[in-house]
mmCIF file of C-alpha atoms in Angstrom:
data_model
loop_
_atom_site.group_PDB
_atom_site.id
_atom_site.type_symbol
_atom_site.label_atom_id
_atom_site.label_comp_id
_atom_site.label_asym_id
_atom_site.label_seq_id
_atom_site.Cartn_x
_atom_site.Cartn_y
_atom_site.Cartn_z
ATOM 1 C CA UNK A 1 23.629 -11.933 8.809
ATOM 2 C CA UNK A 2 21.130 -14.516 7.608
ATOM 3 C CA UNK A 3 18.600 -12.041 6.527
ATOM 4 C CA UNK A 4 21.222 -10.090 4.513
ATOM 5 C CA UNK A 5 22.131 -13.247 2.623
ATOM 6 C CA UNK A 6 18.323 -14.002 1.956
ATOM 7 C CA UNK A 7 17.886 -10.405 0.785
ATOM 8 C CA UNK A 8 20.824 -10.290 -1.521
ATOM 9 C CA UNK A 9 19.107 -12.019 -4.590
ATOM 10 C CA UNK A 10 16.209 -9.501 -4.515
ATOM 11 C CA UNK A 11 18.761 -6.591 -4.248
ATOM 12 C CA UNK A 12 20.744 -7.934 -7.231
ATOM 13 C CA UNK A 13 17.606 -8.236 -9.479
ATOM 14 C CA UNK A 14 16.641 -4.540 -8.926
ATOM 15 C CA UNK A 15 18.727 -3.118 -11.744
ATOM 16 C CA UNK A 16 17.413 -5.730 -14.215
ATOM 17 C CA UNK A 17 13.793 -4.984 -13.080
ATOM 18 C CA UNK A 18 14.273 -1.212 -13.504
ATOM 19 C CA UNK A 19 15.941 -1.806 -16.964
ATOM 20 C CA UNK A 20 12.967 -4.019 -17.892
ATOM 21 C CA UNK A 21 10.452 -1.321 -16.864
ATOM 22 C CA UNK A 22 12.430 1.361 -18.722
ATOM 23 C CA UNK A 23 12.046 -0.768 -21.800
ATOM 24 C CA UNK A 24 8.543 -1.962 -21.539
ATOM 25 C CA UNK A 25 6.950 1.343 -20.342
ATOM 26 C CA UNK A 26 7.750 3.299 -23.509
ATOM 27 C CA UNK A 27 7.017 0.292 -25.752
ATOM 28 C CA UNK A 28 3.595 -0.173 -24.083
ATOM 29 C CA UNK A 29 2.899 3.546 -24.423
ATOM 30 C CA UNK A 30 3.708 3.407 -28.010
ATOM 31 C CA UNK A 31 1.347 0.459 -28.495
ATOM 32 C CA UNK A 32 -1.361 2.524 -26.743
ATOM 33 C CA UNK A 33 -0.854 5.617 -29.087
ATOM 34 C CA UNK A 34 -1.249 3.409 -32.177
ATOM 35 C CA UNK A 35 -4.965 2.953 -31.127
ATOM 36 C CA UNK A 36 -5.550 6.649 -31.647
ATOM 37 C CA UNK A 37 -5.075 9.218 -34.456
ATOM 38 C CA UNK A 38 -2.599 11.512 -32.837
ATOM 39 C CA UNK A 39 -1.334 14.189 -35.260
ATOM 40 C CA UNK A 40 -0.246 17.773 -35.369
ATOM 41 C CA UNK A 41 -3.605 18.761 -36.973
ATOM 42 C CA UNK A 42 -5.604 16.781 -34.301
ATOM 43 C CA UNK A 43 -4.510 17.616 -30.766
ATOM 44 C CA UNK A 44 -7.674 15.897 -29.345
ATOM 45 C CA UNK A 45 -7.534 12.485 -30.889
ATOM 46 C CA UNK A 46 -10.095 9.828 -31.140
ATOM 47 C CA UNK A 47 -9.695 6.068 -30.644
ATOM 48 C CA UNK A 48 -9.454 4.427 -33.956
ATOM 49 C CA UNK A 49 -8.506 0.957 -32.696
ATOM 50 C CA UNK A 50 -6.640 -0.911 -35.299
ATOM 51 C CA UNK A 51 -7.314 1.339 -38.226
ATOM 52 C CA UNK A 52 -3.697 2.610 -38.355
ATOM 53 C CA UNK A 53 -2.470 -0.861 -38.865
ATOM 54 C CA UNK A 54 -5.049 -1.523 -41.572
ATOM 55 C CA UNK A 55 -3.940 1.584 -43.314
ATOM 56 C CA UNK A 56 -0.220 0.568 -43.112
ATOM 57 C CA UNK A 57 -0.842 -2.807 -44.588
ATOM 58 C CA UNK A 58 -3.006 -1.419 -47.403
ATOM 59 C CA UNK A 59 -0.500 1.253 -48.434
ATOM 60 C CA UNK A 60 1.637 0.628 -51.505
ATOM 61 C CA UNK A 61 4.255 2.749 -49.685
ATOM 62 C CA UNK A 62 4.536 0.248 -46.963
ATOM 63 C CA UNK A 63 5.072 -2.794 -49.212
ATOM 64 C CA UNK A 64 7.725 -0.796 -51.237
ATOM 65 C CA UNK A 65 9.616 0.114 -47.945
ATOM 66 C CA UNK A 66 9.259 -3.610 -46.727
ATOM 67 C CA UNK A 67 10.781 -4.725 -50.062
ATOM 68 C CA UNK A 68 13.672 -2.296 -49.898
ATOM 69 C CA UNK A 69 14.242 -3.150 -46.256
ATOM 70 C CA UNK A 70 14.564 -6.965 -47.089
ATOM 71 C CA UNK A 71 16.842 -6.157 -50.096
ATOM 72 C CA UNK A 72 19.072 -4.043 -47.934
ATOM 73 C CA UNK A 73 19.254 -6.428 -44.990
ATOM 74 C CA UNK A 74 19.750 -9.615 -47.020
ATOM 75 C CA UNK A 75 22.368 -7.884 -49.285
ATOM 76 C CA UNK A 76 24.344 -6.283 -46.404
ATOM 77 C CA UNK A 77 24.300 -9.330 -44.214
ATOM 78 C CA UNK A 78 25.278 -11.746 -47.032
ATOM 79 C CA UNK A 79 28.179 -9.601 -48.249
ATOM 80 C CA UNK A 80 29.438 -8.900 -44.777
ATOM 81 C CA UNK A 81 29.317 -12.569 -43.852
ATOM 82 C CA UNK A 82 31.304 -13.705 -46.853
ATOM 83 C CA UNK A 83 33.922 -10.947 -46.621
ATOM 84 C CA UNK A 84 34.061 -11.233 -42.762
ATOM 85 C CA UNK A 85 34.806 -14.916 -42.964
ATOM 86 C CA UNK A 86 37.425 -14.464 -45.736
ATOM 87 C CA UNK A 87 39.145 -11.747 -43.762
ATOM 88 C CA UNK A 88 39.091 -13.879 -40.665
ATOM 89 C CA UNK A 89 40.640 -16.855 -42.513
ATOM 90 C CA UNK A 90 43.471 -14.562 -43.772
ATOM 91 C CA UNK A 91 44.190 -13.070 -40.403
ATOM 92 C CA UNK A 92 44.058 -16.464 -38.821
ATOM 93 C CA UNK A 93 47.478 -17.136 -40.452
ATOM 94 C CA UNK A 94 49.677 -15.839 -37.607
ATOM 95 C CA UNK A 95 51.954 -13.512 -39.590
ATOM 96 C CA UNK A 96 53.269 -9.951 -38.797
ATOM 97 C CA UNK A 97 51.061 -8.530 -41.477
ATOM 98 C CA UNK A 98 47.986 -10.303 -40.180
ATOM 99 C CA UNK A 99 48.596 -9.078 -36.700
ATOM 100 C CA UNK A 100 48.940 -5.512 -37.890
ATOM 101 C CA UNK A 101 45.828 -5.813 -40.111
ATOM 102 C CA UNK A 102 43.925 -7.137 -37.122
ATOM 103 C CA UNK A 103 44.552 -4.005 -35.265
ATOM 104 C CA UNK A 104 43.523 -1.762 -38.248
ATOM 105 C CA UNK A 105 40.428 -3.829 -38.782
ATOM 106 C CA UNK A 106 38.545 -2.252 -35.905
ATOM 107 C CA UNK A 107 38.985 1.313 -37.217
ATOM 108 C CA UNK A 108 35.707 1.363 -39.166
ATOM 109 C CA UNK A 109 33.866 0.270 -35.975
ATOM 110 C CA UNK A 110 35.242 3.282 -34.109
ATOM 111 C CA UNK A 111 33.478 5.682 -36.551
ATOM 112 C CA UNK A 112 29.812 6.494 -35.958
ATOM 113 C CA UNK A 113 27.791 5.007 -38.970
ATOM 114 C CA UNK A 114 26.236 8.504 -39.786
ATOM 115 C CA UNK A 115 29.693 10.041 -39.910
ATOM 116 C CA UNK A 116 31.024 7.146 -42.158
ATOM 117 C CA UNK A 117 27.900 7.703 -44.378
ATOM 118 C CA UNK A 118 28.564 11.512 -44.673
ATOM 119 C CA UNK A 119 32.267 10.817 -45.597
ATOM 120 C CA UNK A 120 31.140 8.301 -48.183
ATOM 121 C CA UNK A 121 28.600 10.686 -49.497
ATOM 122 C CA UNK A 122 31.364 13.263 -50.209
ATOM 123 C CA UNK A 123 33.699 10.600 -51.647
ATOM 124 C CA UNK A 124 30.896 9.448 -54.070
ATOM 125 C CA UNK A 125 30.068 12.887 -55.391
ATOM 126 C CA UNK A 126 29.972 12.565 -59.177
ATOM 127 C CA UNK A 127 32.005 15.631 -60.080
ATOM 128 C CA UNK A 128 34.362 16.195 -57.085
ATOM 129 C CA UNK A 129 34.235 12.897 -55.266
ATOM 130 C CA UNK A 130 37.592 11.103 -54.801
ATOM 131 C CA UNK A 131 36.129 7.721 -55.920
ATOM 132 C CA UNK A 132 35.331 8.917 -59.449
ATOM 133 C CA UNK A 133 38.661 10.763 -59.501
ATOM 134 C CA UNK A 134 40.428 7.414 -58.869
ATOM 135 C CA UNK A 135 38.321 5.660 -61.536
ATOM 136 C CA UNK A 136 38.707 8.321 -64.172
ATOM 137 C CA UNK A 137 42.002 6.916 -65.559
ATOM 138 C CA UNK A 138 40.162 3.578 -66.141
ATOM 139 C CA UNK A 139 37.302 5.347 -68.123
ATOM 140 C CA UNK A 140 34.816 4.854 -65.220
ATOM 141 C CA UNK A 141 34.692 8.492 -63.993
ATOM 142 C CA UNK A 142 31.359 10.366 -63.653
ATOM 143 C CA UNK A 143 29.339 7.461 -62.244
ATOM 144 C CA UNK A 144 26.174 8.744 -60.512
ATOM 145 C CA UNK A 145 26.568 6.646 -57.424
ATOM 146 C CA UNK A 146 23.680 7.846 -55.410
ATOM 147 C CA UNK A 147 21.652 9.639 -58.046
ATOM 148 C CA UNK A 148 19.930 6.523 -59.402
ATOM 149 C CA UNK A 149 17.736 4.086 -57.649
ATOM 150 C CA UNK A 150 19.823 1.102 -58.022
ATOM 151 C CA UNK A 151 23.084 3.045 -57.419
ATOM 152 C CA UNK A 152 21.727 4.599 -54.234
ATOM 153 C CA UNK A 153 20.693 1.122 -52.785
ATOM 154 C CA UNK A 154 24.013 -0.422 -53.692
ATOM 155 C CA UNK A 155 25.918 2.561 -52.374
ATOM 156 C CA UNK A 156 24.117 2.241 -49.052
ATOM 157 C CA UNK A 157 24.804 -1.389 -48.815
ATOM 158 C CA UNK A 158 28.405 -0.807 -49.730
ATOM 159 C CA UNK A 159 28.755 1.733 -46.789
ATOM 160 C CA UNK A 160 27.141 -0.693 -44.455
ATOM 161 C CA UNK A 161 29.638 -3.414 -45.573
ATOM 162 C CA UNK A 162 32.577 -1.007 -45.003
ATOM 163 C CA UNK A 163 31.442 -0.269 -41.552
ATOM 164 C CA UNK A 164 30.338 -3.565 -40.279
ATOM 165 C CA UNK A 165 32.406 -6.163 -42.024
ATOM 166 C CA UNK A 166 35.062 -5.945 -39.327
ATOM 167 C CA UNK A 167 32.455 -6.940 -36.741
ATOM 168 C CA UNK A 168 31.817 -10.127 -38.571
ATOM 169 C CA UNK A 169 35.502 -10.765 -39.173
ATOM 170 C CA UNK A 170 36.338 -10.254 -35.493
ATOM 171 C CA UNK A 171 33.698 -12.815 -34.401
ATOM 172 C CA UNK A 172 34.698 -15.246 -37.003
ATOM 173 C CA UNK A 173 38.315 -14.892 -36.021
ATOM 174 C CA UNK A 174 37.534 -15.528 -32.403
ATOM 175 C CA UNK A 175 35.751 -18.593 -33.474
ATOM 176 C CA UNK A 176 38.642 -19.900 -35.608
ATOM 177 C CA UNK A 177 40.975 -19.409 -32.544
ATOM 178 C CA UNK A 178 38.652 -21.468 -30.381
ATOM 179 C CA UNK A 179 38.546 -24.461 -32.599
ATOM 180 C CA UNK A 180 40.198 -27.646 -31.532
ATOM 181 C CA UNK A 181 43.443 -28.458 -33.386
ATOM 182 C CA UNK A 182 43.381 -32.237 -33.259
ATOM 183 C CA UNK A 183 40.872 -32.737 -36.169
ATOM 184 C CA UNK A 184 42.994 -30.459 -38.437
ATOM 185 C CA UNK A 185 46.142 -32.269 -37.417
ATOM 186 C CA UNK A 186 44.544 -35.512 -38.234
ATOM 187 C CA UNK A 187 43.275 -34.222 -41.609
ATOM 188 C CA UNK A 188 46.854 -32.963 -42.388
ATOM 189 C CA UNK A 189 48.308 -36.384 -41.655
ATOM 190 C CA UNK A 190 45.793 -37.938 -43.950
ATOM 191 C CA UNK A 191 46.793 -35.547 -46.735
ATOM 192 C CA UNK A 192 43.526 -33.565 -46.833
ATOM 193 C CA UNK A 193 43.564 -30.542 -49.019
ATOM 194 C CA UNK A 194 42.695 -26.963 -47.928
ATOM 195 C CA UNK A 195 39.287 -26.889 -49.540
ATOM 196 C CA UNK A 196 38.361 -30.257 -48.152
ATOM 197 C CA UNK A 197 39.463 -29.307 -44.692
ATOM 198 C CA UNK A 198 37.618 -26.029 -44.878
ATOM 199 C CA UNK A 199 34.374 -27.570 -46.107
ATOM 200 C CA UNK A 200 34.374 -30.592 -43.881
ATOM 201 C CA UNK A 201 35.925 -29.332 -40.661
ATOM 202 C CA UNK A 202 36.402 -25.561 -40.419
ATOM 203 C CA UNK A 203 33.105 -24.409 -41.748
ATOM 204 C CA UNK A 204 30.801 -26.825 -39.774
ATOM 205 C CA UNK A 205 32.517 -26.024 -36.500
ATOM 206 C CA UNK A 206 32.783 -22.240 -37.245
ATOM 207 C CA UNK A 207 29.225 -21.895 -38.417
ATOM 208 C CA UNK A 208 27.676 -21.232 -34.937
ATOM 209 C CA UNK A 209 29.965 -18.181 -34.614
ATOM 210 C CA UNK A 210 29.182 -17.000 -38.129
ATOM 211 C CA UNK A 211 25.446 -17.434 -37.398
ATOM 212 C CA UNK A 212 25.690 -15.230 -34.402
ATOM 213 C CA UNK A 213 27.257 -12.544 -36.528
ATOM 214 C CA UNK A 214 24.499 -13.051 -39.094
ATOM 215 C CA UNK A 215 21.754 -12.661 -36.476
ATOM 216 C CA UNK A 216 23.168 -9.430 -35.153
ATOM 217 C CA UNK A 217 23.747 -7.933 -38.587
ATOM 218 C CA UNK A 218 20.553 -9.092 -40.194
ATOM 219 C CA UNK A 219 18.494 -7.674 -37.241
ATOM 220 C CA UNK A 220 20.443 -4.438 -37.154
ATOM 221 C CA UNK A 221 20.050 -3.994 -40.972
ATOM 222 C CA UNK A 222 16.286 -4.563 -40.848
ATOM 223 C CA UNK A 223 16.046 -1.452 -38.682
ATOM 224 C CA UNK A 224 18.742 0.664 -40.450
ATOM 225 C CA UNK A 225 18.258 4.415 -40.379
ATOM 226 C CA UNK A 226 21.418 6.408 -39.886
ATOM 227 C CA UNK A 227 23.446 5.227 -42.875
ATOM 228 C CA UNK A 228 20.693 5.551 -45.455
ATOM 229 C CA UNK A 229 19.324 8.835 -44.171
ATOM 230 C CA UNK A 230 22.825 10.447 -44.056
ATOM 231 C CA UNK A 231 23.741 9.118 -47.481
ATOM 232 C CA UNK A 232 20.490 9.421 -49.536
ATOM 233 C CA UNK A 233 17.772 10.597 -47.180
ATOM 234 C CA UNK A 234 15.612 7.788 -48.726
ATOM 235 C CA UNK A 235 16.104 9.026 -52.324
ATOM 236 C CA UNK A 236 16.088 9.371 -55.217
ATOM 237 C CA UNK A 237 12.346 9.129 -54.969
ATOM 238 C CA UNK A 238 11.547 6.366 -52.569
ATOM 239 C CA UNK A 239 14.044 3.923 -53.833
ATOM 240 C CA UNK A 240 15.902 3.632 -50.387
ATOM 241 C CA UNK A 241 13.064 4.422 -48.012
ATOM 242 C CA UNK A 242 13.285 1.539 -45.717
ATOM 243 C CA UNK A 243 10.698 0.946 -42.879
ATOM 244 C CA UNK A 244 12.527 2.901 -40.405
ATOM 245 C CA UNK A 245 12.810 5.986 -42.673
ATOM 246 C CA UNK A 246 9.144 5.621 -43.585
ATOM 247 C CA UNK A 247 8.253 5.624 -39.807
ATOM 248 C CA UNK A 248 10.342 8.841 -39.416
ATOM 249 C CA UNK A 249 8.687 10.584 -42.409
ATOM 250 C CA UNK A 250 5.167 9.754 -41.268
ATOM 251 C CA UNK A 251 5.763 10.609 -37.546
ATOM 252 C CA UNK A 252 8.174 13.601 -37.738
ATOM 253 C CA UNK A 253 7.977 15.111 -41.266
ATOM 254 C CA UNK A 254 4.255 14.635 -41.863
ATOM 255 C CA UNK A 255 3.492 14.844 -38.162
ATOM 256 C CA UNK A 256 1.132 11.863 -38.179
ATOM 257 C CA UNK A 257 2.345 10.547 -34.879
ATOM 258 C CA UNK A 258 0.157 7.512 -34.276
ATOM 259 C CA UNK A 259 0.586 6.326 -37.857
ATOM 260 C CA UNK A 260 4.349 6.641 -37.656
ATOM 261 C CA UNK A 261 4.446 4.680 -34.451
ATOM 262 C CA UNK A 262 2.390 2.030 -36.140
ATOM 263 C CA UNK A 263 5.152 1.590 -38.654
ATOM 264 C CA UNK A 264 7.712 1.110 -35.854
ATOM 265 C CA UNK A 265 5.606 -1.529 -34.158
ATOM 266 C CA UNK A 266 5.200 -3.496 -37.459
ATOM 267 C CA UNK A 267 9.015 -3.238 -37.809
ATOM 268 C CA UNK A 268 9.525 -4.487 -34.280
ATOM 269 C CA UNK A 269 7.306 -7.489 -35.062
ATOM 270 C CA UNK A 270 9.251 -8.323 -38.135
ATOM 271 C CA UNK A 271 12.599 -8.032 -36.274
ATOM 272 C CA UNK A 272 11.255 -10.153 -33.470
ATOM 273 C CA UNK A 273 9.947 -12.918 -35.763
ATOM 274 C CA UNK A 274 13.247 -13.004 -37.801
ATOM 275 C CA UNK A 275 15.262 -13.193 -34.486
ATOM 276 C CA UNK A 276 13.171 -16.120 -33.219
ATOM 277 C CA UNK A 277 13.671 -18.098 -36.425
ATOM 278 C CA UNK A 278 17.303 -17.414 -36.506
ATOM 279 C CA UNK A 279 17.972 -18.150 -32.834
ATOM 280 C CA UNK A 280 16.055 -21.411 -33.159
ATOM 281 C CA UNK A 281 18.218 -22.338 -36.069
ATOM 282 C CA UNK A 282 21.370 -21.249 -34.116
ATOM 283 C CA UNK A 283 20.442 -23.912 -31.414
ATOM 284 C CA UNK A 284 20.329 -26.698 -33.996
ATOM 285 C CA UNK A 285 23.617 -25.604 -35.500
ATOM 286 C CA UNK A 286 25.401 -25.455 -32.034
ATOM 287 C CA UNK A 287 24.236 -28.950 -31.371
ATOM 288 C CA UNK A 288 25.635 -30.244 -34.578
ATOM 289 C CA UNK A 289 28.817 -28.334 -34.038
ATOM 290 C CA UNK A 290 29.229 -29.849 -30.566
ATOM 291 C CA UNK A 291 28.714 -33.319 -32.125
ATOM 292 C CA UNK A 292 31.394 -32.607 -34.733
ATOM 293 C CA UNK A 293 33.934 -31.707 -32.112
#
């Protein structure tokens, strides 16, 4: 019996070990492939060491894609955070309407992002789309939503906001319901207004939950592919070609496999560094929130 108890920790760690190997093996293999010049036109590749990365960083297309990726990630995460917190504050008022809306709120999360993007692509059609049809009585019909560079990027962000704002709202709502009630009762007794209570009590204690949502959404937006590809395919031109789509174009469409993988490795490094910074900041915010409680 004693040997079974001694063996149990090693047995329990096996699934985690297998999962780690399943993640690290393809990642390491991808890193190895970037040291060669694998492509459809060169089945017998040569080792080029770090030339793929040098080419990536010297391409104007890379910097354009990086800029589009940052614009998309910052815009989507910022709008989703503001709207998500606002919706959570409304739903926190325990009314019948709030409880019904809380159930409806998760519906966008139940739709695959690529399906949502296709639906919105049809709705945003300039001639037959329902959005322009509804705006026509106000003199705003015929808007080229995805046919201009700015419109395509804003439309992609809008679809992302529609799909993922409920995620932020649910996290913020869970945070609101976990906050202690005594500070708010004391503030009410002292006659503090809504804005003062929100700014001095609610937001500082809620911020750790909001920052968790920001971390998830910002990292996910940095590596977006499905929404943009289904909605615009990176167009018009290269106005919505984010790094993930650039990697797809290089590796799959142009069949420059090693070069495309190099893009994904660079994107992984960006996401990793961003996550490290945000998680470090989250730790500081959590300590301040604990002191405020």
